[in-house]
XYZ file of C-alpha atoms in Angstrom:
223
model
C 121.043 2.387 -156.403
C 118.440 2.406 -159.155
C 115.875 1.039 -156.696
C 116.681 3.803 -154.206
C 116.384 6.429 -156.948
C 113.009 5.030 -157.985
C 111.766 5.147 -154.379
C 112.929 8.762 -154.034
C 111.242 9.659 -157.312
C 107.947 8.124 -156.177
C 108.178 9.945 -152.830
C 108.906 13.239 -154.575
C 105.979 12.748 -156.947
C 103.705 12.033 -154.000
C 104.834 15.189 -152.216
C 104.272 17.290 -155.336
C 100.823 15.743 -155.775
C 99.864 16.505 -152.155
C 101.151 20.073 -152.529
C 99.160 20.641 -155.716
C 96.025 19.193 -154.155
C 96.453 21.504 -151.175
C 96.740 24.461 -153.521
C 93.583 23.397 -155.359
C 91.406 23.079 -152.242
C 88.772 25.820 -152.346
C 87.759 27.627 -149.176
C 84.195 26.965 -148.044
C 82.179 29.605 -146.196
C 78.923 28.904 -144.350
C 76.500 31.841 -144.323
C 73.806 31.419 -141.664
C 70.818 33.666 -142.403
C 67.293 34.200 -141.115
C 66.102 32.230 -144.156
C 68.484 29.292 -143.804
C 72.093 28.332 -144.410
C 74.059 28.967 -147.608
C 77.409 27.334 -148.302
C 79.756 29.051 -150.751
C 83.082 27.966 -152.224
C 85.617 30.692 -153.024
C 87.654 30.403 -156.223
C 91.430 30.266 -156.024
C 91.964 32.096 -159.303
C 90.460 35.281 -157.841
C 92.941 35.380 -154.920
C 92.582 39.023 -153.883
C 88.813 38.724 -153.581
C 89.107 35.338 -151.871
C 91.622 36.559 -149.301
C 89.734 39.783 -148.607
C 86.483 37.881 -148.060
C 88.202 35.382 -145.750
C 89.627 38.311 -143.769
C 86.160 39.868 -143.458
C 84.645 36.571 -142.337
C 87.342 35.932 -139.729
C 86.847 39.457 -138.383
C 83.082 38.727 -138.081
C 82.357 41.785 -140.228
C 79.222 40.251 -141.777
C 77.621 39.047 -138.547
C 74.365 40.953 -138.108
C 74.378 42.678 -141.507
C 71.287 42.598 -143.741
C 70.397 41.530 -147.233
C 69.646 45.129 -148.173
C 68.932 44.788 -151.910
C 66.773 41.996 -153.287
C 65.436 41.796 -156.829
C 63.382 38.817 -157.973
C 64.842 36.854 -160.892
C 68.048 38.877 -160.636
C 70.080 38.694 -157.412
C 70.255 39.168 -153.630
C 72.848 41.558 -152.195
C 74.394 42.063 -148.752
C 77.495 43.459 -147.068
C 76.590 47.115 -146.437
C 78.485 47.762 -143.195
C 75.869 50.343 -142.162
C 72.990 47.868 -142.369
C 73.350 46.302 -138.928
C 70.275 47.253 -136.870
C 69.331 49.797 -139.571
C 65.737 51.051 -139.233
C 63.440 50.194 -142.124
C 63.296 53.789 -143.337
C 67.091 54.076 -143.656
C 68.505 54.026 -147.186
C 71.139 51.335 -147.576
C 73.704 50.416 -150.208
C 76.532 52.909 -149.666
C 78.204 51.377 -146.614
C 81.694 50.052 -147.311
C 85.261 50.023 -146.035
C 87.788 52.646 -147.171
C 89.338 50.599 -149.987
C 88.402 48.625 -153.106
C 89.621 45.342 -154.606
C 91.161 45.421 -158.115
C 88.985 43.612 -160.648
C 89.706 39.905 -161.135
C 87.265 39.158 -163.934
C 87.926 35.582 -165.108
C 85.623 35.457 -168.127
C 84.239 33.355 -169.766
C 85.328 30.706 -167.245
C 83.104 32.336 -164.637
C 79.813 33.798 -165.810
C 76.559 34.892 -164.201
C 74.642 31.635 -164.036
C 72.343 30.943 -161.102
C 74.206 30.563 -157.803
C 77.341 32.521 -158.682
C 78.835 34.657 -155.914
C 80.178 38.043 -157.008
C 81.448 41.394 -155.744
C 79.259 44.466 -155.980
C 80.815 47.743 -157.139
C 80.063 51.303 -158.146
C 79.174 52.101 -161.760
C 81.498 52.381 -164.754
C 81.312 56.173 -164.954
C 82.968 56.665 -161.569
C 84.756 53.327 -161.594
C 86.058 52.519 -165.109
C 88.544 49.981 -163.693
C 85.565 48.020 -162.312
C 87.173 47.699 -158.899
C 85.056 45.804 -156.374
C 83.534 46.778 -153.057
C 85.568 45.630 -150.075
C 82.497 44.148 -148.372
C 79.391 44.031 -150.557
C 78.540 40.898 -152.527
C 75.631 39.413 -154.417
C 74.328 35.942 -155.259
C 72.839 35.448 -158.725
C 69.297 34.096 -158.963
C 68.427 35.247 -162.479
C 65.878 33.900 -164.926
C 65.710 31.409 -167.783
C 66.518 32.468 -171.332
C 65.442 30.958 -174.633
C 67.872 30.243 -177.449
C 66.229 33.032 -179.440
C 66.754 35.535 -176.626
C 70.426 34.604 -176.364
C 70.820 34.909 -180.146
C 69.295 38.399 -180.010
C 71.602 39.388 -177.130
C 74.634 38.235 -179.096
C 73.572 40.234 -182.126
C 72.747 43.421 -180.212
C 75.822 43.380 -177.973
C 78.350 41.913 -180.415
C 79.196 39.020 -178.086
C 79.366 35.238 -178.405
C 78.177 32.928 -175.660
C 80.077 29.694 -175.126
C 78.121 26.408 -175.347
C 78.438 26.141 -171.544
C 76.911 29.606 -171.077
C 74.051 28.849 -173.429
C 73.210 25.609 -171.686
C 73.382 27.202 -168.225
C 71.264 30.234 -169.134
C 68.610 28.046 -170.745
C 68.511 25.244 -168.149
C 69.619 26.906 -164.877
C 69.007 30.612 -165.463
C 71.156 33.634 -164.721
C 71.905 37.261 -165.572
C 74.016 37.263 -168.781
C 74.002 41.054 -169.184
C 76.427 41.264 -166.220
C 79.008 38.950 -167.785
C 82.536 40.300 -168.001
C 81.645 43.386 -165.962
C 81.814 42.196 -162.358
C 84.221 39.926 -160.493
C 82.727 36.515 -159.762
C 84.800 34.956 -156.993
C 82.724 32.057 -155.734
C 79.695 29.842 -156.145
C 76.919 28.509 -153.930
C 77.393 24.772 -153.400
C 74.358 24.274 -151.162
C 71.516 26.403 -149.837
C 69.916 27.867 -152.969
C 66.531 27.176 -151.344
C 67.484 29.754 -148.717
C 68.601 32.156 -151.461
C 65.237 31.712 -153.184
C 63.394 32.431 -149.932
C 65.328 35.690 -149.775
C 64.726 36.635 -153.400
C 60.958 36.121 -153.169
C 60.495 38.218 -150.043
C 58.435 41.412 -150.276
C 60.490 44.578 -150.851
C 59.988 48.343 -150.847
C 60.685 50.909 -153.585
C 64.431 50.726 -152.820
C 64.426 46.915 -153.262
C 65.006 46.495 -149.540
C 63.046 43.675 -147.858
C 60.052 44.916 -145.871
C 61.093 42.559 -143.080
C 64.808 42.543 -142.270
C 66.720 39.453 -143.414
C 69.867 39.150 -141.339
C 73.149 37.325 -141.739
C 73.405 35.663 -138.326
C 76.996 34.603 -138.846
C 79.615 33.517 -141.351
C 82.421 31.052 -140.781
C 85.089 29.165 -142.686
C 84.095 25.501 -142.535
C 87.034 23.645 -144.086
C 89.966 25.165 -142.182
């Protein structure tokens, strides 16, 4: 009887372990662009953003859209639903669906180091809840910071960077002034060379690339 109980206990533990591992698996999305492929993992502890993005990808919403806002040593942004086949003179940045995603700011666990994948949004004045765009996202490129610069930022803004943040901003780069203000819901796991090709492209006065950079397709690659 004891032996049977032990076997059942082991089996139950194995089932629980498999279930927990399944819950922990992060969705991977492959973004195929004119500049190369970018693979992103979506975080499970920002579930509303994750699920909304998966929905958009499965509906092929991003296929054909442009990287419409590119700023060197800062970020590259895409997801304006009006950007598909948009002429070069057209102003972009306002195209979105008719809803927003409630903020899921998991800080300081997720911060704006290089390669982080985050939701764009309208400004605090019109959007004090910091709700996210339903479609627009950005990938952090950023720049390197010295210890002295981070010390000054802490003093001026009344904040304290974690040791992990300090190390990342000094060795990898990022955009620390955005921390705690935007929802980060994923991270690039491969393809930052493609992101860098995008960020160093020539842009106009509206930060739009002079030559269109298109998202050819997006797809879930682990389901």
